[in-house]
Short mmCIF file of C-alpha atoms in Angstrom, two decimals:
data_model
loop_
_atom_site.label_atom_id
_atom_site.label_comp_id
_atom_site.label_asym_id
_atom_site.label_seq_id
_atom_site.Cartn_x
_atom_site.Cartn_y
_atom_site.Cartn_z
CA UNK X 1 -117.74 145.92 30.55
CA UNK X 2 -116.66 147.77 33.28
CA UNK X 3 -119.56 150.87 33.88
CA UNK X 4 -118.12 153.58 36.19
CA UNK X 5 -119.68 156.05 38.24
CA UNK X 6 -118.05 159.11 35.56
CA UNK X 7 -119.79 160.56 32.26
CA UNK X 8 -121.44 158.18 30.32
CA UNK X 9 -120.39 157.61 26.62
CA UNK X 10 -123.84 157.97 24.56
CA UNK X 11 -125.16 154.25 23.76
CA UNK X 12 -121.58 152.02 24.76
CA UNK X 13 -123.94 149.51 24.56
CA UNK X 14 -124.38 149.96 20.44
CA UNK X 15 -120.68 149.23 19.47
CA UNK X 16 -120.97 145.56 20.97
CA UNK X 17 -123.78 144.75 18.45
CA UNK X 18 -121.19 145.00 15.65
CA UNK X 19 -118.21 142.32 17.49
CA UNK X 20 -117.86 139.44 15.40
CA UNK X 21 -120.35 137.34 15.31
CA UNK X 22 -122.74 139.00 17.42
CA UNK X 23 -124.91 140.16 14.37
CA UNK X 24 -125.30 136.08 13.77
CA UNK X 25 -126.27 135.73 17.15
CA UNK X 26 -128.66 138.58 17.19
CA UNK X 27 -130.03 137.82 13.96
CA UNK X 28 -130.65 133.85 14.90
CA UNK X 29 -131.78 134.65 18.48
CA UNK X 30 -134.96 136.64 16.65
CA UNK X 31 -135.64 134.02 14.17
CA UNK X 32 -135.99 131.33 17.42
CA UNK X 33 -138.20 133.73 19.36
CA UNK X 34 -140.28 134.23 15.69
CA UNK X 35 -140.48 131.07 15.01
CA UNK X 36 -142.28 129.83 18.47
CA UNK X 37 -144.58 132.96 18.37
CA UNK X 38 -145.86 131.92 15.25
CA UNK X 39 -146.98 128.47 16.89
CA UNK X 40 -150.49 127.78 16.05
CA UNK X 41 -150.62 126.27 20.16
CA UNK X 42 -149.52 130.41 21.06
CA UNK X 43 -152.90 131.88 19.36
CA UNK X 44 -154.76 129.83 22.19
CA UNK X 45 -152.85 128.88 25.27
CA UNK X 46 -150.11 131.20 25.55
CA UNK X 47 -150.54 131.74 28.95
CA UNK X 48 -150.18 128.00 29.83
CA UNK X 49 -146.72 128.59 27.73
CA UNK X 50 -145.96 131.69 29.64
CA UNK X 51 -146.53 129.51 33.00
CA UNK X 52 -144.85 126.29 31.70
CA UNK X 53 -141.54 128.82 30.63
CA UNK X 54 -141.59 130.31 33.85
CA UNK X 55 -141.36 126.93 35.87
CA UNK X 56 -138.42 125.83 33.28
CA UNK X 57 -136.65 129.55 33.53
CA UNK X 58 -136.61 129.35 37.35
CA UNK X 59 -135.64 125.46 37.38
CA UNK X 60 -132.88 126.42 34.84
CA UNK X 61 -131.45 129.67 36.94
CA UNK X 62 -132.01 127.47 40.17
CA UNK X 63 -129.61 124.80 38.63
CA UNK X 64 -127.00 127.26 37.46
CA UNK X 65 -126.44 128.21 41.40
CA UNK X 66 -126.37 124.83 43.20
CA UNK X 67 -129.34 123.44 42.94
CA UNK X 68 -130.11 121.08 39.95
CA UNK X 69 -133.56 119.27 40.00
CA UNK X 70 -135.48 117.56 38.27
CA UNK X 71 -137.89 119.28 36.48
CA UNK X 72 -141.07 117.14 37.33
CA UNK X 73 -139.61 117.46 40.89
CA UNK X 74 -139.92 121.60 41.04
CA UNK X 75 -143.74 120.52 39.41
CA UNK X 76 -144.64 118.49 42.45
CA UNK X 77 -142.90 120.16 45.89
CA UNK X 78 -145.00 122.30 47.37
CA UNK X 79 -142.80 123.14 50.27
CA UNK X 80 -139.44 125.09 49.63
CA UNK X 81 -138.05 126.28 53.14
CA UNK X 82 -136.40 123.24 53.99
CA UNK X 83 -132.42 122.33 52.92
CA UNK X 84 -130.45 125.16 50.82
CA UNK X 85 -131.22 123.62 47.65
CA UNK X 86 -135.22 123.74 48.21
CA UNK X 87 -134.25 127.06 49.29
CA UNK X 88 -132.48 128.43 46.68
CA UNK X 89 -135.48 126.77 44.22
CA UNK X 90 -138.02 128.68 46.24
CA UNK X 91 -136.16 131.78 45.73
CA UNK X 92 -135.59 131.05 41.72
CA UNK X 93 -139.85 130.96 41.71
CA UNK X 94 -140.01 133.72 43.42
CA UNK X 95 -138.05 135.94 41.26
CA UNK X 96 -139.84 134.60 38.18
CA UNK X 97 -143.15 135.72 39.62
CA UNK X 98 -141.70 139.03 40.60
CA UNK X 99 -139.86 139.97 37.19
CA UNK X 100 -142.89 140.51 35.64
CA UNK X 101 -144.18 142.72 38.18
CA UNK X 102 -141.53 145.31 37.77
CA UNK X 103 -141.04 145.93 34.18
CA UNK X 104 -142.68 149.52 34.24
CA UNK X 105 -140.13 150.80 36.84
CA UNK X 106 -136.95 149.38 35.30
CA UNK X 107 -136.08 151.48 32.90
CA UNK X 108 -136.94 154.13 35.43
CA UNK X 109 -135.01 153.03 38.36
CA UNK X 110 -133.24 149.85 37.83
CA UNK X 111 -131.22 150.01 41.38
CA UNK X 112 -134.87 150.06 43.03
CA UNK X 113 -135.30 146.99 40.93
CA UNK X 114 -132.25 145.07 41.90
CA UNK X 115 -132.68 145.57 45.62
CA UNK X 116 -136.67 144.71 45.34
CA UNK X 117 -135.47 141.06 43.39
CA UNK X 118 -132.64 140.38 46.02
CA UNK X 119 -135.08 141.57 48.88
CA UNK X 120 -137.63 138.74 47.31
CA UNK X 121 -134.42 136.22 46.82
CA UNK X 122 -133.06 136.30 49.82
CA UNK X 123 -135.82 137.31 52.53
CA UNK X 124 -134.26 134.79 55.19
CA UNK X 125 -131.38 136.87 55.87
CA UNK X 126 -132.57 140.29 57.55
CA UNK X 127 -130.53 143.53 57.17
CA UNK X 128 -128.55 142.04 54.67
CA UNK X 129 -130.94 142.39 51.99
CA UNK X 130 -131.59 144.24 49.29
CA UNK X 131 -128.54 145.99 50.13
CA UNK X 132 -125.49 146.49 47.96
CA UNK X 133 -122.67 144.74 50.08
CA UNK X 134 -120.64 146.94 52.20
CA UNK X 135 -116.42 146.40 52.45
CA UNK X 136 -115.65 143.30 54.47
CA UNK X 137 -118.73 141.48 53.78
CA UNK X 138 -118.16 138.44 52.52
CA UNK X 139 -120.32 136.95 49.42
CA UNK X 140 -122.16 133.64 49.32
CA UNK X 141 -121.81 132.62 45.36
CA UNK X 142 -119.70 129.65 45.08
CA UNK X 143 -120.24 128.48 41.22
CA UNK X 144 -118.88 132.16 40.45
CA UNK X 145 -114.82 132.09 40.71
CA UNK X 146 -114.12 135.58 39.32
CA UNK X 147 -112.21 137.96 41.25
CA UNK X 148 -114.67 139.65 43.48
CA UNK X 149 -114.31 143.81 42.97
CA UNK X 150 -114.49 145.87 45.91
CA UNK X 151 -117.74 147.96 47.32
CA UNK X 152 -116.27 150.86 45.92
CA UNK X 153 -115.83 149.56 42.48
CA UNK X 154 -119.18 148.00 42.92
CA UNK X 155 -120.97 151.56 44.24
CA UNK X 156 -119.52 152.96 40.68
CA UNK X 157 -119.85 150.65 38.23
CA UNK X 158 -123.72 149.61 39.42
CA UNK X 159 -124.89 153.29 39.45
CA UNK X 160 -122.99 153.39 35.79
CA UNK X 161 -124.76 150.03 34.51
CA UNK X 162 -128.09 152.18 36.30
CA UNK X 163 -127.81 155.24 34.01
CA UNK X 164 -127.12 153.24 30.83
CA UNK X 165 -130.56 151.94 31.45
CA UNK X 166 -131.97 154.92 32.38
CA UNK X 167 -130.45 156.57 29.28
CA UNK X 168 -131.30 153.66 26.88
CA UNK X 169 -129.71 152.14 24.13
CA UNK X 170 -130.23 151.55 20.29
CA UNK X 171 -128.78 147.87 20.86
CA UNK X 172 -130.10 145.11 20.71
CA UNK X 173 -132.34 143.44 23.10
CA UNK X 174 -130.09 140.72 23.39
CA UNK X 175 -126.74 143.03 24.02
CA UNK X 176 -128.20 144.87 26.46
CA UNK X 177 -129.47 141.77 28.67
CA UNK X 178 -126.11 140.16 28.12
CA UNK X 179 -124.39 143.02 29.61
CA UNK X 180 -127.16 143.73 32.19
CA UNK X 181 -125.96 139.30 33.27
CA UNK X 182 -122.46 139.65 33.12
CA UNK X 183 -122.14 143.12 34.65
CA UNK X 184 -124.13 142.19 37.69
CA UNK X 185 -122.59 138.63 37.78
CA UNK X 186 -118.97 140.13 37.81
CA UNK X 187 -119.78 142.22 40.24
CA UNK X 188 -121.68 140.41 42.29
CA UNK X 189 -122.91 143.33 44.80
CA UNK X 190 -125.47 141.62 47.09
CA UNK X 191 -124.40 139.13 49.92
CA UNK X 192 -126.08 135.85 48.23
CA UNK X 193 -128.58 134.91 45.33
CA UNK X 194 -126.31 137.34 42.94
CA UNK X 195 -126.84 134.64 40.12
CA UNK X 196 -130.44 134.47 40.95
CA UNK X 197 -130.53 138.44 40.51
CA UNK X 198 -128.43 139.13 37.55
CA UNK X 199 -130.61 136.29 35.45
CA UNK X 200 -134.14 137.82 36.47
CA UNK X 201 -132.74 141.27 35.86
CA UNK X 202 -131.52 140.18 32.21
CA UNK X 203 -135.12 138.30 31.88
CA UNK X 204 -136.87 141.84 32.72
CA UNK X 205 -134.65 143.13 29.66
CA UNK X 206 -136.06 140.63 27.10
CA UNK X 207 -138.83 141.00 28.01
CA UNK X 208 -139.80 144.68 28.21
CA UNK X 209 -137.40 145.19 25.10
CA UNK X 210 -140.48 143.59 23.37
CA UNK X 211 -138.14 141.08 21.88
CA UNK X 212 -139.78 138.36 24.85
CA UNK X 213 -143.18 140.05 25.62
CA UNK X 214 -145.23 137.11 26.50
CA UNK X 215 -141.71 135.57 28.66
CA UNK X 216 -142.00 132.41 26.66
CA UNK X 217 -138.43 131.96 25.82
CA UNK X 218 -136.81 130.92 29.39
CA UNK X 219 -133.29 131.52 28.61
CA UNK X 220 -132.38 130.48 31.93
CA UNK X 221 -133.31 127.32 30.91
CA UNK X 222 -130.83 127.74 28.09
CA UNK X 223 -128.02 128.77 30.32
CA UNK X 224 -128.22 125.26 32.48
CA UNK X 225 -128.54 123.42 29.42
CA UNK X 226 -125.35 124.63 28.30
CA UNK X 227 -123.94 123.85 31.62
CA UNK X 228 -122.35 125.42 34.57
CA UNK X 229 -118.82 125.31 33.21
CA UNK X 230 -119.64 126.76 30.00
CA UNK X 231 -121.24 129.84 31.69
CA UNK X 232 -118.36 130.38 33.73
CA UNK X 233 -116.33 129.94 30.99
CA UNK X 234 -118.83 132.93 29.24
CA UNK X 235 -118.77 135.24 31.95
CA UNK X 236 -114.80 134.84 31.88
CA UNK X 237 -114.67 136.53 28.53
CA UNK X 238 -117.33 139.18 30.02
CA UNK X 239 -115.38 139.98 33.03
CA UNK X 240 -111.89 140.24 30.96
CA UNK X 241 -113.10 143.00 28.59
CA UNK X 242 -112.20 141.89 25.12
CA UNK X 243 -113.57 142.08 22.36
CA UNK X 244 -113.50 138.33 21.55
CA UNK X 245 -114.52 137.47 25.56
CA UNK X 246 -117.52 140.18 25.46
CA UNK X 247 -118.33 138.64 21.76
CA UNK X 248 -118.39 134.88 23.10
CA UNK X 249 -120.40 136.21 26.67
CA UNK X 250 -123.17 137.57 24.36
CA UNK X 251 -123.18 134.55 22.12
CA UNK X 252 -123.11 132.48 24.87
CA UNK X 253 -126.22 134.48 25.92
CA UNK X 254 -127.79 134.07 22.56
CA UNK X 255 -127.22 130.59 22.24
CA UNK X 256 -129.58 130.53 25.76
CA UNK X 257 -132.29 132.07 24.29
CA UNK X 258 -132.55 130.10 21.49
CA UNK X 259 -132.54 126.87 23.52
CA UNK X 260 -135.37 128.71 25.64
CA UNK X 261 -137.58 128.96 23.02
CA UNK X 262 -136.80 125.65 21.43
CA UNK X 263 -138.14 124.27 24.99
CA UNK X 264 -141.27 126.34 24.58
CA UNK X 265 -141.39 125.12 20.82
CA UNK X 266 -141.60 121.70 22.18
CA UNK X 267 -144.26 122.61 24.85
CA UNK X 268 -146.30 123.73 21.86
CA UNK X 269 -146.16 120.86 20.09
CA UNK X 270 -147.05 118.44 22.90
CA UNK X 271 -149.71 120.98 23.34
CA UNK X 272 -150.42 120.41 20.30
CA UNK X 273 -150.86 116.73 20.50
CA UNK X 274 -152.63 116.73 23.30
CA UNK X 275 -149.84 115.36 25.51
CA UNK X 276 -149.49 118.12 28.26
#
């Protein structure tokens, strides 16, 4: 969905929630995210849920750009400033912390947002953060193949996604976080940790829509468990424009959200059973 820097169509986001087969995917995605609110387990520990879904989210987004570990392994390192992949897992836990810090100002001033979460990503590398990227600078995101658009097109089309938000939409939660991803994914505007970025930003959307209050439904998680190829293969059909490629990106993004609560549903239960 390509978001320019001109006049602003009222609510472009709407007309996505009636593609084919995005009504489905809306209407299944909310029935998930029901379903593991009702859990007996959320009435009483729902912030060891929140915490669990958090580790699994950042685990999940971590995995989706290079670094795939273990899950019990993210539990038990303490130390995450040693080789690129601790690295890019420290960043991932960062973010997750962060997200829910910035809620109140996103719907304010969402470009304040996206430079705060890549200044928290990618703190190691100086005056290149939180930055949009300027012409010439090359862009450290290798699991993303998409043609990269220029800083111009990336100026516009970031300061159009910005006044969508601002504006708001009548959408759906989950259309508006799936074009929040793929926008920010296709365009990829900061130096490194764009994945990172564009997954905490659409987490911030779920969440302060109301459909995710409690951010107990890690859809990162759900992203990685589809696999990397598959999400490439996603954000292909976002980045070409169609109607079928935008219906199978949100989809896609559904489909994550329901395996993100089906991991919390399972947390419950062992919960539950007094297993964890």
């Amino acid at each position: 969905m390509s978001t320019t820097g001109g006049s602003v169509e009222a609510d472009p986001f709407l007309p996505l929630a009636s593609l084919p087969g995005v009504g489905e995917s809306v209407d299944s995605v909310r029935k998930a995210v029901d379903r593991v609110y009702g859990h007996r387990i959320m009435r009483r520990r729902s912030t060891e849920i929140t915490a669990e879904a958090a580790l699994r989210g950042a685990r999940g987004s971590a995995a989706l750009s290079g670094a795939d570990w273990a899950l019990e392994e993210v539990r038990r390192r303490t130390d995450f400033s040693g080789d690129p992949e601790a690295r890019i897992l420290g960043a991932a836990l960062r973010l997750t912390a962060e997200a829910g810090q910035l809620l109140s100002i996103w719907r304010q001033s969402p470009l304040r947002v996206l430079a705060r979460l890549h200044m928290v990503a990618a703190a190691e590398q100086g005056e290149r953060v939180g930055r949009p990227r300027q012409a010439g600078e090359a862009v450290e995101e290798p699991l993303i193949e998409l043609p990269l658009p220029g800083a111009e097109e990336v100026a516009g089309r970031l300061d159009g996604l910005a006044r969508l938000v601002i504006a708001g939409s009548s959408a759906p939660a989950l259309v508006t976080a799936a074009v929040v991803h793929g926008e920010l994914l296709a365009l990829r505007p900061f130096a490194s940790h764009n994945g990172l970025v564009a997954r905490a930003a659409a987490r911030i959307v779920l969440v302060g829509s109301g459909l995710d209050p409690k951010s107990i439904c890690p859809a990162e998680a759900g992203h990685a468990e589809q696999g990397a190829a598959d999400y490439a293969a996603a954000l292909g059909g976002y980045a070409s424009g169609t109607p079928e490629g935008m219906a199978a990106w949100i989809g896609h993004c559904g489909r994550a959200v329901e395996l993100g609560a089906r991991e919390s549903t399972a947390v419950c239960e062992a919960l539950q059973r007094g297993a964890a």
